[in-house]
């Protein structure tokens, strides 16, 4: 068995969980926060038989869209001598999905 850890955007999570469940995958949904944007995202845990990894990844790919998001970057003005800072908007592309596929040593329900 493998464990897929999928970090997806909140906007895609409801549709993605429904589609995975309709196709017989078990899913645990966690509310998480991205370190860079400090904005909410969703992390899904899926215990998947090795033979169904491709199918799960295909479903995730079909639902999760990449989007542009604005964040703020800060820079020092005047080489930092005056201690002044200026903020400016920066556009980043987020997603579709960030996936980690791990080998599960043991799977038990007790
Ligand atoms: P965030 O950390 O909030 O990152 C959101 C988006 O900001 C990233 O999208 C990427 O486009 C950009 N970004 C992140 N770090 C950056 C940096 N140091 N400099 C410039 N731009 C940066 P994605 O790559 O699609 O990542 C979406 C979310 O997936 C991330 O949210 C984070 O929660 C997670 N993630 C991505 N890679 C990860 C990794 N290697 N380990 C753990 N979590 C990861």
Short mmCIF file of C-alpha atoms and ligand atoms in Angstrom, two decimals:
data_model
loop_
_atom_site.label_atom_id
_atom_site.label_comp_id
_atom_site.label_asym_id
_atom_site.label_seq_id
_atom_site.Cartn_x
_atom_site.Cartn_y
_atom_site.Cartn_z
CA UNK A 1 0.00 0.00 0.00
CA UNK A 2 1.05 3.62 -0.64
CA UNK A 3 0.10 6.83 1.11
CA UNK A 4 -0.58 9.83 -1.09
CA UNK A 5 -0.28 13.17 0.68
CA UNK A 6 -1.93 15.73 -1.60
CA UNK A 7 -1.77 19.46 -0.86
CA UNK A 8 -4.49 21.20 -2.84
CA UNK A 9 -6.25 24.53 -2.90
CA UNK A 10 -9.33 24.93 -0.73
CA UNK A 11 -11.40 25.83 -3.83
CA UNK A 12 -10.77 22.37 -5.34
CA UNK A 13 -11.05 20.28 -2.20
CA UNK A 14 -14.80 19.60 -1.99
CA UNK A 15 -15.08 18.48 -5.61
CA UNK A 16 -11.89 16.44 -5.33
CA UNK A 17 -12.97 14.59 -2.17
CA UNK A 18 -16.37 13.77 -3.76
CA UNK A 19 -14.77 12.48 -6.95
CA UNK A 20 -12.22 10.36 -5.09
CA UNK A 21 -14.90 8.84 -2.88
CA UNK A 22 -17.21 8.16 -5.84
CA UNK A 23 -14.32 6.16 -7.29
CA UNK A 24 -13.85 4.12 -4.14
CA UNK A 25 -10.88 5.87 -2.53
CA UNK A 26 -10.77 6.51 1.22
CA UNK A 27 -9.81 10.08 2.07
CA UNK A 28 -8.90 12.07 5.17
CA UNK A 29 -9.08 15.82 4.80
CA UNK A 30 -6.95 18.17 6.90
CA UNK A 31 -7.16 21.97 7.07
CA UNK A 32 -3.59 23.22 6.55
CA UNK A 33 -1.70 26.44 5.91
CA UNK A 34 0.96 27.06 3.26
CA UNK A 35 4.26 28.35 4.66
CA UNK A 36 4.90 30.84 1.86
CA UNK A 37 1.52 32.49 1.35
CA UNK A 38 0.41 31.81 4.95
CA UNK A 39 -3.03 31.11 3.47
CA UNK A 40 -5.31 28.14 4.05
CA UNK A 41 -4.96 25.08 1.87
CA UNK A 42 -6.16 21.48 2.17
CA UNK A 43 -4.09 18.35 2.70
CA UNK A 44 -5.62 14.99 1.78
CA UNK A 45 -4.35 11.64 3.02
CA UNK A 46 -5.18 8.66 0.79
CA UNK A 47 -4.21 5.10 1.59
CA UNK A 48 -4.11 3.56 -1.90
CA UNK A 49 -3.34 0.14 -3.28
CA UNK A 50 -0.24 0.37 -5.45
CA UNK A 51 -2.19 -0.70 -8.53
CA UNK A 52 -4.50 2.34 -8.20
CA UNK A 53 -1.90 5.12 -7.75
CA UNK A 54 -2.11 6.25 -11.37
CA UNK A 55 -5.91 6.37 -11.21
CA UNK A 56 -5.83 8.51 -8.05
CA UNK A 57 -3.23 10.88 -9.53
CA UNK A 58 -5.31 11.18 -12.71
CA UNK A 59 -8.40 12.20 -10.70
CA UNK A 60 -6.37 14.76 -8.71
CA UNK A 61 -4.93 16.18 -11.94
CA UNK A 62 -8.35 16.44 -13.54
CA UNK A 63 -9.84 18.46 -10.66
CA UNK A 64 -7.00 20.66 -9.37
CA UNK A 65 -6.40 23.83 -11.33
CA UNK A 66 -3.44 26.13 -11.05
CA UNK A 67 -4.30 29.71 -10.10
CA UNK A 68 -2.47 32.98 -9.75
CA UNK A 69 -2.38 34.55 -6.30
CA UNK A 70 -0.97 37.85 -5.12
CA UNK A 71 1.33 38.10 -2.15
CA UNK A 72 3.42 40.93 -0.74
CA UNK A 73 7.21 41.07 -0.82
CA UNK A 74 9.18 43.51 1.32
CA UNK A 75 12.48 45.12 0.43
CA UNK A 76 14.83 47.49 2.27
CA UNK A 77 15.15 51.01 0.90
CA UNK A 78 18.53 52.79 0.81
CA UNK A 79 20.59 49.71 1.64
CA UNK A 80 18.97 49.35 5.03
CA UNK A 81 20.80 52.40 6.50
CA UNK A 82 17.61 54.35 7.11
CA UNK A 83 15.70 51.28 8.32
CA UNK A 84 12.92 51.94 5.80
CA UNK A 85 11.07 49.11 4.08
CA UNK A 86 8.85 49.07 1.03
CA UNK A 87 6.21 46.45 0.15
CA UNK A 88 5.21 45.51 -3.37
CA UNK A 89 2.81 42.92 -4.80
CA UNK A 90 4.20 39.70 -6.28
CA UNK A 91 2.17 37.20 -8.32
CA UNK A 92 2.75 33.47 -7.71
CA UNK A 93 1.22 30.49 -9.48
CA UNK A 94 -0.23 27.99 -6.99
CA UNK A 95 -1.06 24.35 -7.69
CA UNK A 96 -2.75 22.27 -9.24
CA UNK A 97 -1.60 19.91 -6.46
CA UNK A 98 1.59 19.03 -4.61
CA UNK A 99 1.83 15.27 -4.15
CA UNK A 100 4.01 13.06 -2.00
CA UNK A 101 3.73 9.29 -2.52
CA UNK A 102 5.10 7.23 0.40
CA UNK A 103 5.42 3.51 0.92
CA UNK A 104 3.31 2.31 3.83
CA UNK A 105 5.11 -0.22 6.01
CA UNK A 106 1.95 -1.46 7.70
CA UNK A 107 -1.75 -0.66 7.40
CA UNK A 108 -3.92 -1.69 10.34
CA UNK A 109 -7.39 -1.00 11.68
CA UNK A 110 -7.64 -2.16 15.28
P1 LIG B 1 2.63 27.86 0.05
O1 LIG B 1 3.86 27.52 0.84
O2 LIG B 1 1.75 28.91 0.64
O3 LIG B 1 3.11 28.29 -1.41
C1 LIG B 1 2.19 28.81 -2.35
C2 LIG B 1 2.88 29.06 -3.68
O4 LIG B 1 3.89 30.06 -3.51
C3 LIG B 1 3.63 27.83 -4.24
O5 LIG B 1 2.71 27.03 -4.98
C4 LIG B 1 4.71 28.46 -5.10
O6 LIG B 1 4.19 28.85 -6.38
C5 LIG B 1 5.02 29.76 -4.36
N1 LIG B 1 6.18 29.62 -3.49
C6 LIG B 1 6.33 28.81 -2.42
N2 LIG B 1 7.52 28.97 -1.83
C7 LIG B 1 8.16 29.94 -2.54
C8 LIG B 1 9.43 30.59 -2.45
N3 LIG B 1 10.30 30.28 -1.48
N4 LIG B 1 9.73 31.55 -3.37
C9 LIG B 1 8.86 31.88 -4.34
N5 LIG B 1 7.62 31.32 -4.49
C10 LIG B 1 7.29 30.36 -3.61
P2 LIG B 1 2.86 25.45 -5.00
O7 LIG B 1 4.27 25.07 -5.31
O8 LIG B 1 1.79 24.94 -5.90
O9 LIG B 1 2.60 24.96 -3.51
C11 LIG B 1 1.29 24.99 -2.93
C12 LIG B 1 1.37 24.58 -1.48
O10 LIG B 1 1.85 23.23 -1.42
C13 LIG B 1 2.36 25.37 -0.64
O11 LIG B 1 1.75 26.55 -0.15
C14 LIG B 1 2.69 24.40 0.49
O12 LIG B 1 1.64 24.38 1.45
C15 LIG B 1 2.67 23.06 -0.24
N6 LIG B 1 4.00 22.64 -0.69
C16 LIG B 1 4.57 22.87 -1.90
N7 LIG B 1 5.77 22.30 -1.96
C17 LIG B 1 5.98 21.70 -0.77
C18 LIG B 1 7.07 20.94 -0.22
N8 LIG B 1 8.19 20.67 -0.92
N9 LIG B 1 6.95 20.47 1.05
C19 LIG B 1 5.83 20.72 1.77
N10 LIG B 1 4.76 21.43 1.30
C20 LIG B 1 4.85 21.92 0.05
#
